[in-house]
Tab-separated table of C-alpha atoms in Angstrom:
chain	number	residue	atom	x	y	z
A	1	UNK	CA	-29.545	146.171	-64.184
A	2	UNK	CA	-25.709	145.904	-64.522
A	3	UNK	CA	-23.710	148.816	-65.249
A	4	UNK	CA	-21.813	149.296	-68.391
A	5	UNK	CA	-18.262	150.374	-67.096
A	6	UNK	CA	-16.767	150.625	-70.470
A	7	UNK	CA	-17.621	152.028	-73.597
A	8	UNK	CA	-17.691	151.282	-77.528
A	9	UNK	CA	-14.104	152.394	-78.937
A	10	UNK	CA	-11.941	150.728	-76.462
A	11	UNK	CA	-9.334	148.148	-78.293
A	12	UNK	CA	-7.419	145.557	-76.531
A	13	UNK	CA	-3.547	146.647	-76.316
A	14	UNK	CA	-0.968	144.090	-74.757
A	15	UNK	CA	0.109	145.480	-71.260
A	16	UNK	CA	3.807	146.124	-70.692
A	17	UNK	CA	5.745	148.152	-68.168
A	18	UNK	CA	5.608	145.548	-65.081
A	19	UNK	CA	1.511	145.058	-64.915
A	20	UNK	CA	-0.247	142.220	-63.539
A	21	UNK	CA	-2.517	141.719	-66.685
A	22	UNK	CA	-1.667	139.998	-70.019
A	23	UNK	CA	-4.505	141.915	-72.078
A	24	UNK	CA	-6.167	145.083	-71.303
A	25	UNK	CA	-8.498	147.664	-72.865
A	26	UNK	CA	-7.072	151.232	-73.541
A	27	UNK	CA	-9.384	153.879	-74.413
A	28	UNK	CA	-9.404	154.828	-78.412
A	29	UNK	CA	-8.709	158.708	-77.429
A	30	UNK	CA	-5.653	157.709	-75.659
A	31	UNK	CA	-4.530	155.374	-78.439
A	32	UNK	CA	-5.079	158.096	-80.963
A	33	UNK	CA	-2.882	160.488	-78.970
A	34	UNK	CA	-0.311	158.019	-78.385
A	35	UNK	CA	-0.122	157.283	-82.257
A	36	UNK	CA	-0.252	160.941	-83.071
A	37	UNK	CA	2.920	161.364	-80.472
A	38	UNK	CA	4.600	158.524	-82.322
A	39	UNK	CA	4.056	160.279	-85.716
A	40	UNK	CA	5.131	163.757	-84.651
A	41	UNK	CA	8.286	162.303	-82.782
A	42	UNK	CA	11.217	159.923	-83.937
A	43	UNK	CA	11.249	156.788	-81.618
A	44	UNK	CA	14.640	157.918	-80.128
A	45	UNK	CA	12.969	161.299	-79.086
A	46	UNK	CA	9.664	160.437	-77.684
A	47	UNK	CA	7.927	157.380	-76.275
A	48	UNK	CA	4.239	157.282	-75.586
A	49	UNK	CA	3.322	156.200	-72.002
A	50	UNK	CA	2.266	152.889	-70.948
A	51	UNK	CA	-1.230	153.126	-69.308
A	52	UNK	CA	-1.188	151.207	-66.212
A	53	UNK	CA	-4.287	149.027	-66.222
A	54	UNK	CA	-4.632	147.373	-62.792
A	55	UNK	CA	-7.373	149.780	-61.300
A	56	UNK	CA	-9.247	149.624	-64.738
A	57	UNK	CA	-9.216	145.712	-63.841
A	58	UNK	CA	-10.286	146.362	-60.267
A	59	UNK	CA	-13.247	148.482	-61.376
A	60	UNK	CA	-14.301	145.784	-63.800
A	61	UNK	CA	-14.228	143.215	-60.890
A	62	UNK	CA	-16.327	145.299	-58.357
A	63	UNK	CA	-19.285	144.128	-57.092
A	64	UNK	CA	-22.602	145.115	-59.186
A	65	UNK	CA	-25.402	146.794	-57.712
A	66	UNK	CA	-28.422	144.392	-56.599
A	67	UNK	CA	-31.426	146.498	-55.625
A	68	UNK	CA	-33.482	144.661	-52.637
A	69	UNK	CA	-37.214	145.761	-53.720
A	70	UNK	CA	-39.746	146.077	-51.147
A	71	UNK	CA	-42.871	143.714	-51.560
A	72	UNK	CA	-45.390	145.328	-49.816
A	73	UNK	CA	-46.782	148.967	-49.895
A	74	UNK	CA	-44.916	151.288	-47.723
A	75	UNK	CA	-47.003	154.383	-46.392
A	76	UNK	CA	-45.212	157.942	-46.967
A	77	UNK	CA	-42.649	156.939	-49.262
A	78	UNK	CA	-40.661	159.821	-50.697
A	79	UNK	CA	-41.306	160.536	-54.172
A	80	UNK	CA	-37.693	160.387	-55.236
A	81	UNK	CA	-37.253	156.977	-53.909
A	82	UNK	CA	-38.488	153.580	-55.890
A	83	UNK	CA	-38.968	150.156	-54.614
A	84	UNK	CA	-35.732	150.143	-53.009
A	85	UNK	CA	-37.516	151.785	-49.939
A	86	UNK	CA	-38.446	149.837	-47.162
A	87	UNK	CA	-39.567	152.161	-44.755
A	88	UNK	CA	-38.957	152.394	-40.946
A	89	UNK	CA	-36.823	149.038	-40.292
A	90	UNK	CA	-34.016	148.266	-38.071
A	91	UNK	CA	-30.463	147.845	-38.797
A	92	UNK	CA	-30.711	144.464	-37.820
A	93	UNK	CA	-33.855	143.712	-40.329
A	94	UNK	CA	-31.540	145.440	-42.990
A	95	UNK	CA	-28.759	143.414	-42.518
A	96	UNK	CA	-30.765	140.127	-42.629
A	97	UNK	CA	-32.436	141.275	-45.941
A	98	UNK	CA	-29.124	142.302	-47.627
A	99	UNK	CA	-27.333	138.929	-46.496
A	100	UNK	CA	-28.292	137.370	-49.678
A	101	UNK	CA	-25.411	138.657	-51.885
A	102	UNK	CA	-22.570	141.172	-52.233
A	103	UNK	CA	-23.696	144.688	-53.646
A	104	UNK	CA	-27.308	144.393	-52.377
A	105	UNK	CA	-28.841	147.598	-51.126
A	106	UNK	CA	-32.012	149.044	-49.744
A	107	UNK	CA	-33.183	152.531	-48.294
A	108	UNK	CA	-34.692	152.683	-44.670
A	109	UNK	CA	-36.079	155.334	-42.827
A	110	UNK	CA	-34.147	155.871	-39.575
A	111	UNK	CA	-35.596	154.725	-36.204
A	112	UNK	CA	-33.596	157.043	-34.017
A	113	UNK	CA	-34.176	159.990	-36.297
A	114	UNK	CA	-37.555	159.820	-38.100
A	115	UNK	CA	-37.315	161.847	-41.258
A	116	UNK	CA	-34.179	161.084	-42.085
A	117	UNK	CA	-33.076	158.251	-44.486
A	118	UNK	CA	-30.098	155.835	-44.724
A	119	UNK	CA	-28.645	154.021	-47.459
A	120	UNK	CA	-27.737	150.091	-46.574
A	121	UNK	CA	-25.207	148.596	-48.783
A	122	UNK	CA	-23.540	145.032	-48.581
A	123	UNK	CA	-20.184	145.058	-49.019
A	124	UNK	CA	-17.163	142.861	-47.956
A	125	UNK	CA	-20.017	140.416	-46.028
A	126	UNK	CA	-21.126	143.070	-43.835
A	127	UNK	CA	-23.761	145.825	-44.244
A	128	UNK	CA	-22.539	149.502	-44.317
A	129	UNK	CA	-24.974	152.342	-43.498
A	130	UNK	CA	-24.612	155.910	-44.909
A	131	UNK	CA	-26.635	159.147	-44.174
A	132	UNK	CA	-28.513	159.444	-47.644
A	133	UNK	CA	-29.312	163.156	-48.897
A	134	UNK	CA	-31.356	164.552	-51.547
A	135	UNK	CA	-31.607	168.043	-52.978
A	136	UNK	CA	-32.530	167.350	-56.418
A	137	UNK	CA	-29.765	164.747	-56.506
A	138	UNK	CA	-28.725	161.730	-54.377
A	139	UNK	CA	-25.484	161.837	-52.526
A	140	UNK	CA	-23.773	160.524	-49.152
A	141	UNK	CA	-20.808	162.619	-49.471
A	142	UNK	CA	-19.456	165.252	-52.219
A	143	UNK	CA	-20.503	163.510	-55.419
A	144	UNK	CA	-24.058	163.917	-56.223
A	145	UNK	CA	-26.017	161.352	-58.511
A	146	UNK	CA	-29.073	161.572	-60.770
A	147	UNK	CA	-30.221	157.994	-59.477
A	148	UNK	CA	-29.312	155.677	-56.295
A	149	UNK	CA	-28.534	153.021	-58.929
A	150	UNK	CA	-25.497	154.937	-59.838
A	151	UNK	CA	-24.698	156.262	-56.534
A	152	UNK	CA	-24.489	152.789	-55.402
A	153	UNK	CA	-22.522	151.636	-58.592
A	154	UNK	CA	-19.877	154.528	-57.874
A	155	UNK	CA	-19.870	153.709	-54.222
A	156	UNK	CA	-19.242	149.596	-54.560
A	157	UNK	CA	-16.319	150.710	-57.423
A	158	UNK	CA	-14.623	153.201	-55.007
A	159	UNK	CA	-15.277	150.535	-52.017
A	160	UNK	CA	-14.037	147.837	-53.729
A	161	UNK	CA	-10.686	149.718	-55.391
A	162	UNK	CA	-9.777	151.658	-52.071
A	163	UNK	CA	-10.058	148.079	-50.394
A	164	UNK	CA	-8.150	146.201	-52.660
A	165	UNK	CA	-5.641	148.576	-53.685
A	166	UNK	CA	-5.054	150.966	-50.744
A	167	UNK	CA	-1.344	150.285	-50.739
A	168	UNK	CA	-0.761	150.503	-54.527
A	169	UNK	CA	-2.939	153.832	-54.411
A	170	UNK	CA	-0.839	155.371	-51.351
A	171	UNK	CA	2.203	155.006	-53.978
A	172	UNK	CA	0.705	156.112	-57.269
A	173	UNK	CA	2.712	159.268	-57.321
A	174	UNK	CA	5.901	157.595	-57.043
A	175	UNK	CA	7.794	157.508	-60.290
A	176	UNK	CA	5.144	159.584	-62.457
A	177	UNK	CA	5.284	159.366	-66.122
A	178	UNK	CA	4.880	163.380	-65.924
A	179	UNK	CA	8.549	163.461	-65.012
A	180	UNK	CA	9.299	162.052	-68.399
A	181	UNK	CA	7.070	163.931	-70.542
A	182	UNK	CA	6.416	167.058	-68.574
A	183	UNK	CA	7.625	170.585	-69.842
A	184	UNK	CA	10.912	170.511	-68.352
A	185	UNK	CA	12.365	167.668	-69.906
A	186	UNK	CA	10.587	167.545	-73.295
A	187	UNK	CA	12.669	170.198	-75.577
A	188	UNK	CA	12.432	168.728	-79.203
A	189	UNK	CA	10.130	169.839	-81.632
A	190	UNK	CA	11.466	168.596	-84.994
A	191	UNK	CA	7.951	168.447	-86.799
A	192	UNK	CA	5.535	171.042	-85.191
A	193	UNK	CA	8.220	173.606	-84.840
A	194	UNK	CA	7.118	175.894	-87.748
A	195	UNK	CA	3.405	175.747	-86.226
A	196	UNK	CA	4.062	176.890	-82.699
A	197	UNK	CA	4.038	180.574	-81.703
A	198	UNK	CA	7.463	182.281	-81.025
A	199	UNK	CA	7.866	185.248	-78.704
A	200	UNK	CA	10.736	187.441	-79.434
A	201	UNK	CA	11.831	190.463	-77.266
A	202	UNK	CA	10.735	193.832	-78.530
A	203	UNK	CA	11.084	197.301	-77.374
A	204	UNK	CA	8.545	198.735	-75.139
A	205	UNK	CA	5.556	200.131	-77.008
A	206	UNK	CA	5.750	197.629	-79.665
A	207	UNK	CA	3.722	194.382	-79.683
A	208	UNK	CA	5.300	190.933	-80.648
A	209	UNK	CA	3.849	188.844	-83.332
A	210	UNK	CA	3.025	185.178	-83.184
A	211	UNK	CA	2.075	182.372	-85.585
A	212	UNK	CA	-1.229	180.745	-83.872
A	213	UNK	CA	-0.409	177.032	-82.057
A	214	UNK	CA	-1.353	173.857	-83.733
A	215	UNK	CA	-5.006	173.271	-82.908
A	216	UNK	CA	-5.055	169.698	-83.581
A	217	UNK	CA	-3.942	168.634	-80.132
A	218	UNK	CA	-5.538	165.499	-79.109
A	219	UNK	CA	-4.945	165.320	-75.266
A	220	UNK	CA	-2.931	167.634	-72.937
A	221	UNK	CA	-0.670	164.977	-72.816
A	222	UNK	CA	0.348	165.080	-76.372
A	223	UNK	CA	0.203	168.662	-76.400
A	224	UNK	CA	2.785	168.761	-73.992
A	225	UNK	CA	4.782	166.653	-76.149
A	226	UNK	CA	4.921	168.985	-78.879
A	227	UNK	CA	5.658	172.054	-76.890
A	228	UNK	CA	9.102	173.694	-76.401
A	229	UNK	CA	9.836	176.352	-74.032
A	230	UNK	CA	11.409	179.008	-76.218
A	231	UNK	CA	14.683	180.343	-75.389
A	232	UNK	CA	13.609	183.867	-76.059
A	233	UNK	CA	10.110	183.654	-74.481
A	234	UNK	CA	9.706	184.775	-70.823
A	235	UNK	CA	9.430	181.621	-68.619
A	236	UNK	CA	6.555	182.649	-66.237
A	237	UNK	CA	5.581	179.915	-63.537
A	238	UNK	CA	1.797	179.334	-63.640
A	239	UNK	CA	-0.092	176.939	-61.445
A	240	UNK	CA	-2.767	174.658	-62.760
A	241	UNK	CA	-6.205	175.448	-62.750
A	242	UNK	CA	-7.888	172.278	-61.291
A	243	UNK	CA	-11.597	172.029	-61.331
A	244	UNK	CA	-13.413	168.532	-60.560
A	245	UNK	CA	-14.468	166.939	-63.674
A	246	UNK	CA	-16.552	164.324	-64.836
A	247	UNK	CA	-14.852	162.068	-67.648
A	248	UNK	CA	-17.204	160.369	-70.330
A	249	UNK	CA	-15.675	156.744	-70.642
A	250	UNK	CA	-12.241	154.998	-69.321
A	251	UNK	CA	-9.627	158.116	-68.549
A	252	UNK	CA	-6.030	157.586	-67.478
A	253	UNK	CA	-4.172	160.300	-65.027
A	254	UNK	CA	-1.686	161.734	-67.291
A	255	UNK	CA	0.593	162.342	-64.062
A	256	UNK	CA	0.727	158.800	-62.739
A	257	UNK	CA	-0.643	156.974	-65.774
A	258	UNK	CA	-3.350	154.876	-63.521
A	259	UNK	CA	-6.838	154.684	-64.430
A	260	UNK	CA	-9.255	157.252	-62.901
A	261	UNK	CA	-12.074	155.313	-61.414
A	262	UNK	CA	-15.671	155.869	-60.682
A	263	UNK	CA	-18.606	156.801	-62.579
A	264	UNK	CA	-18.298	160.811	-61.905
A	265	UNK	CA	-16.134	163.210	-60.525
A	266	UNK	CA	-13.333	160.834	-61.328
A	267	UNK	CA	-10.697	163.202	-61.014
A	268	UNK	CA	-9.631	167.007	-61.770
A	269	UNK	CA	-8.892	168.764	-65.073
A	270	UNK	CA	-7.054	172.261	-65.874
A	271	UNK	CA	-9.375	174.422	-66.895
A	272	UNK	CA	-6.468	176.372	-68.696
A	273	UNK	CA	-4.382	173.621	-70.499
A	274	UNK	CA	-6.653	170.361	-70.049
A	275	UNK	CA	-4.366	168.354	-68.084
A	276	UNK	CA	-6.396	165.306	-66.464
A	277	UNK	CA	-4.972	163.717	-63.223
A	278	UNK	CA	-6.171	162.329	-60.102
A	279	UNK	CA	-7.175	164.613	-57.270
A	280	UNK	CA	-4.356	163.494	-55.185
A	281	UNK	CA	-2.130	163.522	-58.074
A	282	UNK	CA	-2.995	167.149	-58.514
A	283	UNK	CA	-0.973	167.960	-55.485
A	284	UNK	CA	2.121	166.863	-57.132
A	285	UNK	CA	1.786	168.436	-60.569
A	286	UNK	CA	4.673	171.247	-60.875
A	287	UNK	CA	3.557	174.805	-61.526
A	288	UNK	CA	4.227	174.536	-65.429
A	289	UNK	CA	0.678	175.000	-66.550
A	290	UNK	CA	0.753	176.063	-70.318
A	291	UNK	CA	-2.690	177.383	-71.031
A	292	UNK	CA	-4.228	176.246	-74.285
A	293	UNK	CA	-5.972	179.145	-76.242
A	294	UNK	CA	-9.078	176.638	-76.899
A	295	UNK	CA	-9.215	176.750	-73.072
A	296	UNK	CA	-8.807	180.449	-72.725
A	297	UNK	CA	-12.166	181.787	-74.243
A	298	UNK	CA	-11.613	185.635	-73.450
A	299	UNK	CA	-8.955	188.313	-72.959
A	300	UNK	CA	-10.735	190.530	-70.237
A	301	UNK	CA	-11.429	189.137	-66.895
A	302	UNK	CA	-8.869	186.299	-67.551
A	303	UNK	CA	-5.840	185.853	-64.796
A	304	UNK	CA	-3.141	187.772	-66.280
A	305	UNK	CA	-0.500	184.981	-66.271
A	306	UNK	CA	-3.122	182.739	-67.936
A	307	UNK	CA	-3.435	184.985	-70.866
A	308	UNK	CA	0.316	185.923	-71.550
A	309	UNK	CA	1.287	181.850	-71.341
A	310	UNK	CA	-1.677	181.160	-73.520
A	311	UNK	CA	-0.461	183.855	-75.997
A	312	UNK	CA	3.278	183.224	-75.353
A	313	UNK	CA	3.834	186.897	-74.623
A	314	UNK	CA	5.837	189.030	-72.040
A	315	UNK	CA	2.645	190.915	-71.341
A	316	UNK	CA	-1.203	191.121	-72.053
A	317	UNK	CA	-1.656	192.111	-75.652
A	318	UNK	CA	-4.328	194.685	-74.555
A	319	UNK	CA	-1.564	196.584	-72.455
A	320	UNK	CA	0.858	196.656	-75.346
A	321	UNK	CA	-1.641	197.441	-77.890
A	322	UNK	CA	-3.488	200.302	-76.039
A	323	UNK	CA	-0.114	201.876	-74.809
A	324	UNK	CA	1.409	201.688	-78.262
A	325	UNK	CA	-1.940	203.513	-79.845
A	326	UNK	CA	-1.724	205.768	-76.982
A	327	UNK	CA	1.859	206.650	-77.677
A	328	UNK	CA	1.618	206.742	-81.441
A	329	UNK	CA	-1.179	209.453	-81.111
A	330	UNK	CA	0.945	211.390	-78.740
A	331	UNK	CA	0.490	211.680	-74.765
A	332	UNK	CA	-0.125	215.362	-74.861
A	333	UNK	CA	-4.129	215.035	-74.679
A	334	UNK	CA	-5.356	217.176	-72.124
A	335	UNK	CA	-6.301	215.076	-69.044
A	336	UNK	CA	-5.097	211.518	-70.326
A	337	UNK	CA	-6.693	208.861	-68.105
A	338	UNK	CA	-8.537	211.446	-66.018
A	339	UNK	CA	-11.329	212.140	-68.662
A	340	UNK	CA	-13.531	209.258	-69.515
A	341	UNK	CA	-14.379	208.003	-72.891
A	342	UNK	CA	-17.981	206.861	-73.981
A	343	UNK	CA	-18.794	203.908	-71.870
A	344	UNK	CA	-20.556	201.792	-74.801
A	345	UNK	CA	-17.440	202.194	-77.178
A	346	UNK	CA	-15.351	201.343	-74.198
A	347	UNK	CA	-17.276	198.146	-74.039
A	348	UNK	CA	-16.914	197.721	-77.793
A	349	UNK	CA	-13.029	197.891	-77.304
A	350	UNK	CA	-13.217	195.290	-74.771
A	351	UNK	CA	-15.705	192.918	-77.055
A	352	UNK	CA	-13.123	193.389	-80.114
A	353	UNK	CA	-10.301	191.758	-77.812
A	354	UNK	CA	-12.067	188.928	-76.347
A	355	UNK	CA	-13.385	188.328	-79.692
A	356	UNK	CA	-10.257	189.028	-82.010
A	357	UNK	CA	-7.380	189.023	-79.636
A	358	UNK	CA	-4.324	190.770	-81.295
A	359	UNK	CA	-6.201	191.450	-84.424
A	360	UNK	CA	-8.644	193.916	-83.094
A	361	UNK	CA	-8.679	197.276	-84.604
A	362	UNK	CA	-8.517	200.165	-82.057
A	363	UNK	CA	-6.768	202.621	-84.637
A	364	UNK	CA	-7.920	206.004	-84.625
A	365	UNK	CA	-9.973	205.156	-87.853
A	366	UNK	CA	-12.295	203.015	-85.669
A	367	UNK	CA	-11.998	205.076	-82.114
A	368	UNK	CA	-11.185	208.782	-82.758
A	369	UNK	CA	-11.300	209.658	-79.270
A	370	UNK	CA	-8.284	208.483	-77.234
A	371	UNK	CA	-9.981	208.601	-73.992
A	372	UNK	CA	-11.812	205.315	-75.307
A	373	UNK	CA	-8.573	203.630	-75.596
A	374	UNK	CA	-7.304	204.803	-72.187
A	375	UNK	CA	-10.746	203.957	-70.607
A	376	UNK	CA	-10.134	200.424	-72.371
A	377	UNK	CA	-6.612	200.027	-70.753
A	378	UNK	CA	-8.070	200.816	-67.214
A	379	UNK	CA	-11.183	198.662	-67.701
A	380	UNK	CA	-8.858	195.439	-68.387
A	381	UNK	CA	-7.085	196.242	-65.143
A	382	UNK	CA	-10.175	196.549	-63.273
A	383	UNK	CA	-11.549	193.367	-64.778
A	384	UNK	CA	-8.456	191.043	-63.626
A	385	UNK	CA	-9.586	188.439	-61.144
A	386	UNK	CA	-6.481	189.006	-59.189
A	387	UNK	CA	-5.261	192.536	-59.121
A	388	UNK	CA	-2.322	193.634	-61.000
A	389	UNK	CA	-0.703	194.243	-57.368
A	390	UNK	CA	-1.974	190.985	-56.121
A	391	UNK	CA	-3.805	190.477	-53.113
A	392	UNK	CA	-0.629	188.515	-51.384
A	393	UNK	CA	1.375	191.706	-51.890
A	394	UNK	CA	-1.128	194.329	-51.004
A	395	UNK	CA	-0.446	194.626	-47.289
A	396	UNK	CA	3.437	194.821	-47.845
A	397	UNK	CA	2.861	197.840	-50.591
A	398	UNK	CA	0.160	199.502	-47.702
A	399	UNK	CA	2.799	199.025	-44.998
A	400	UNK	CA	5.505	200.682	-47.409
A	401	UNK	CA	3.328	203.769	-48.479
A	402	UNK	CA	3.190	204.353	-44.497
A	403	UNK	CA	7.018	204.850	-43.969
A	404	UNK	CA	7.938	208.339	-43.524
A	405	UNK	CA	11.695	208.059	-44.350
A	406	UNK	CA	12.104	208.541	-48.123
A	407	UNK	CA	15.019	205.772	-48.625
A	408	UNK	CA	13.165	203.544	-46.288
A	409	UNK	CA	10.244	203.691	-48.028
A	410	UNK	CA	11.754	203.297	-51.479
A	411	UNK	CA	13.472	200.033	-50.326
A	412	UNK	CA	10.265	198.758	-48.892
A	413	UNK	CA	8.452	199.280	-52.008
A	414	UNK	CA	11.546	197.556	-53.866
A	415	UNK	CA	10.951	194.320	-51.670
A	416	UNK	CA	7.468	194.559	-51.977
A	417	UNK	CA	7.875	194.355	-55.737
A	418	UNK	CA	9.283	190.950	-55.158
A	419	UNK	CA	6.284	189.600	-54.117
A	420	UNK	CA	4.446	189.744	-57.417
A	421	UNK	CA	4.325	187.075	-59.821
A	422	UNK	CA	6.841	187.780	-62.831
A	423	UNK	CA	3.878	188.570	-65.272
A	424	UNK	CA	2.442	190.875	-63.145
A	425	UNK	CA	5.807	192.681	-62.184
A	426	UNK	CA	6.540	193.007	-66.012
A	427	UNK	CA	3.364	194.393	-66.821
A	428	UNK	CA	3.536	196.954	-63.920
A	429	UNK	CA	7.062	197.628	-65.100
A	430	UNK	CA	5.754	198.518	-68.506
A	431	UNK	CA	2.737	200.286	-67.319
A	432	UNK	CA	4.945	202.596	-64.992
A	433	UNK	CA	7.346	203.188	-67.455
A	434	UNK	CA	4.439	204.434	-69.891
A	435	UNK	CA	3.097	206.974	-67.324
A	436	UNK	CA	6.152	208.279	-66.530
A	437	UNK	CA	6.340	209.158	-70.322
A	438	UNK	CA	2.728	210.967	-69.606
A	439	UNK	CA	3.965	213.124	-66.801
A	440	UNK	CA	6.893	214.433	-68.519
A	441	UNK	CA	4.332	216.064	-70.881
A	442	UNK	CA	2.444	217.623	-67.817
A	443	UNK	CA	2.887	220.797	-69.580
A	444	UNK	CA	0.455	219.976	-72.109
A	445	UNK	CA	-1.684	217.115	-70.518
A	446	UNK	CA	-1.994	218.659	-67.235
A	447	UNK	CA	-1.316	215.152	-65.602
A	448	UNK	CA	1.503	214.762	-62.866
A	449	UNK	CA	2.163	211.626	-60.909
A	450	UNK	CA	-0.311	212.641	-58.040
A	451	UNK	CA	-3.107	212.730	-60.479
A	452	UNK	CA	-2.203	209.537	-62.160
A	453	UNK	CA	-1.946	207.890	-58.766
A	454	UNK	CA	-5.734	209.137	-57.783
A	455	UNK	CA	-6.679	207.319	-61.222
A	456	UNK	CA	-4.832	204.028	-61.149
A	457	UNK	CA	-4.650	203.303	-57.335
A	458	UNK	CA	-7.803	201.734	-56.855
A	459	UNK	CA	-7.670	200.189	-60.304
A	460	UNK	CA	-4.499	198.451	-59.802
A	461	UNK	CA	-4.560	197.441	-56.493
A	462	UNK	CA	-7.498	196.283	-54.168
A	463	UNK	CA	-7.625	194.186	-50.938
A	464	UNK	CA	-9.914	191.429	-50.380
A	465	UNK	CA	-12.447	191.377	-47.566
A	466	UNK	CA	-11.887	194.481	-46.123
A	467	UNK	CA	-14.727	196.415	-44.039
A	468	UNK	CA	-15.968	200.035	-45.899
A	469	UNK	CA	-13.776	201.927	-43.600
A	470	UNK	CA	-10.706	200.535	-43.850
A	471	UNK	CA	-11.206	200.349	-47.552
A	472	UNK	CA	-11.821	204.137	-47.574
A	473	UNK	CA	-8.336	204.727	-45.585
A	474	UNK	CA	-6.655	202.687	-47.861
A	475	UNK	CA	-7.389	204.872	-50.982
A	476	UNK	CA	-4.760	207.704	-50.067
A	477	UNK	CA	-1.902	204.977	-49.699
A	478	UNK	CA	-3.089	203.369	-52.731
A	479	UNK	CA	-2.541	206.631	-54.510
A	480	UNK	CA	0.925	207.159	-52.964
A	481	UNK	CA	2.153	203.683	-53.795
A	482	UNK	CA	1.304	204.197	-57.720
A	483	UNK	CA	2.804	207.739	-57.306
A	484	UNK	CA	6.063	206.117	-55.644
A	485	UNK	CA	6.161	203.529	-58.419
A	486	UNK	CA	6.001	206.119	-61.309
A	487	UNK	CA	8.271	208.684	-60.065
A	488	UNK	CA	11.050	205.769	-59.354
A	489	UNK	CA	10.307	203.619	-62.060
A	490	UNK	CA	13.713	203.637	-63.458
A	491	UNK	CA	15.243	202.735	-59.921
A	492	UNK	CA	12.625	200.110	-58.608
A	493	UNK	CA	12.093	198.158	-61.744
C-alpha cells in the first residue's frame, strides 16, 4: 500500500520567488491565512510569504515502502511483527532479498545478538540496517510509530530529502521570511487596531483594563502580522516554548518558509504563541514570543512572563488585583500575611482567576476574610514554575545575603536584581512597595520586615536540586533577602 502524502483541501498555486518548479500544492489553511492577511492589510503594507515547494516536491518523489513478505512459517515470530518478519537470516541473505526494488524492507532477528531485531531497508542501491525497538510503538530513533509501514515511509522520506537536499537544508535559515514578517518589523495595524488589547501605564495599586484580542487568527504567522508593539506597553523579552509536534497534512515552516517533511514530529510548535518551525530553525528564532490567550489556558502555574505578555500587561493580574483589594480594605489587619485563610476558599480564588481572569470577583462581598486574598496571592507565587526570584538569580542573592558590610550587601542585592527577567523584576518591585506599606502599619498589623521575610522568603525563592540540609540552611538567608528588599525598596528598584 502506498502512503498518501498529501491531503484533500490542497489547491494548485503558481510558485514564485526563485523556486525550481512551475506548479505546486499549497495547503488550504496556509492559503486562507495568506488571504486573511491580504484582506487585513493594504498591498503596500503587507505581502504574504511565498511558501517554498522544493522539499515538498522531494517528499512526493521519495521511494514508496515495499514490504517483502516471508512465504514460509517462522517460529517464535514476535506478535507485533507481521509477514515482513523473516526470522534469523544473515545480512547477506537480507541484502539479496531486498535487491529487487528501492524501498523494499524486511525485519530479521540478529544472528550475533539473538532476541534483538533489525530493520533492513533498501535505499540508494544498498541495504541499510537499523536496530529496531518496540515499547508499544516501533522506533529506531527518537520518533515512535504505530506501524512498521509508517516508520519505513517516514524513514524513506527523510533519507531521500537529506540525501538530495543536504546543502539546501544546511542553508535554509539564510534570509528567512521571519525577518520580514516578525514582530520587530511589522508595526502597522490599520484595520485590527480597535480589536487589540492596549496596555496603559497605571499607578500602583490599580489594574489596567484591556479589550480582548482578535480571536479569529488562523495561523501564528498571520497573527504576528496583525500585532503591533504598543508604545505604552512594557516590552518584555520572552523565549518561545517549543515542543516537538506532529502536524496533520502539509505544513510549512514559519521561519524559513520551507516544507516540513516527514509523517510525524516534522517540527516544533510554540506552546504559548503557536509558531510552527523546523527544529533547526527554532534555534534561530528571536526571543520575541507573543503568547496567545487561546494557548495560555490558566493563570496559576503559568510562567510569569508568558502570562503578562498574553494579557499585554506589566504584571500578572493576580498580583495587581489581590494587592489592590488588600490595600482597599486597609493593611491594618493583625497578622496580615502571617495568618492563613481557609484553604478551600483560597482554592476557590485560584479557580476563579483560572476561569475568569481579570473578571474574577474577589471583593469583600464574596470573600469577607482578607486572609483568603493574602493566601491566594502567596499561593500564586508558590505555584510559579519559575520562582519570582529565578533559579538563575538565586545563588547571587544567597551570596549577597551573606555579606556582612551593609553597603556592600546592598550593592550586591542591586547587582543580583539585574539578573531577573524584566517581568519578574517589575512584579518584585511592585510587591516590595506593597509590603513596605504593610510594615509602615506595624503598630496595627504587628508585621515587620523580619516577619514578612519569614513568610515570603520560601514563597518567592527556591533553589533547584538542593539536598535537604542545604535547603534548610538557606531559609534564614532567604528571609534576609526579602527583608533587605522591603526595607530598601526605594533604593534598590
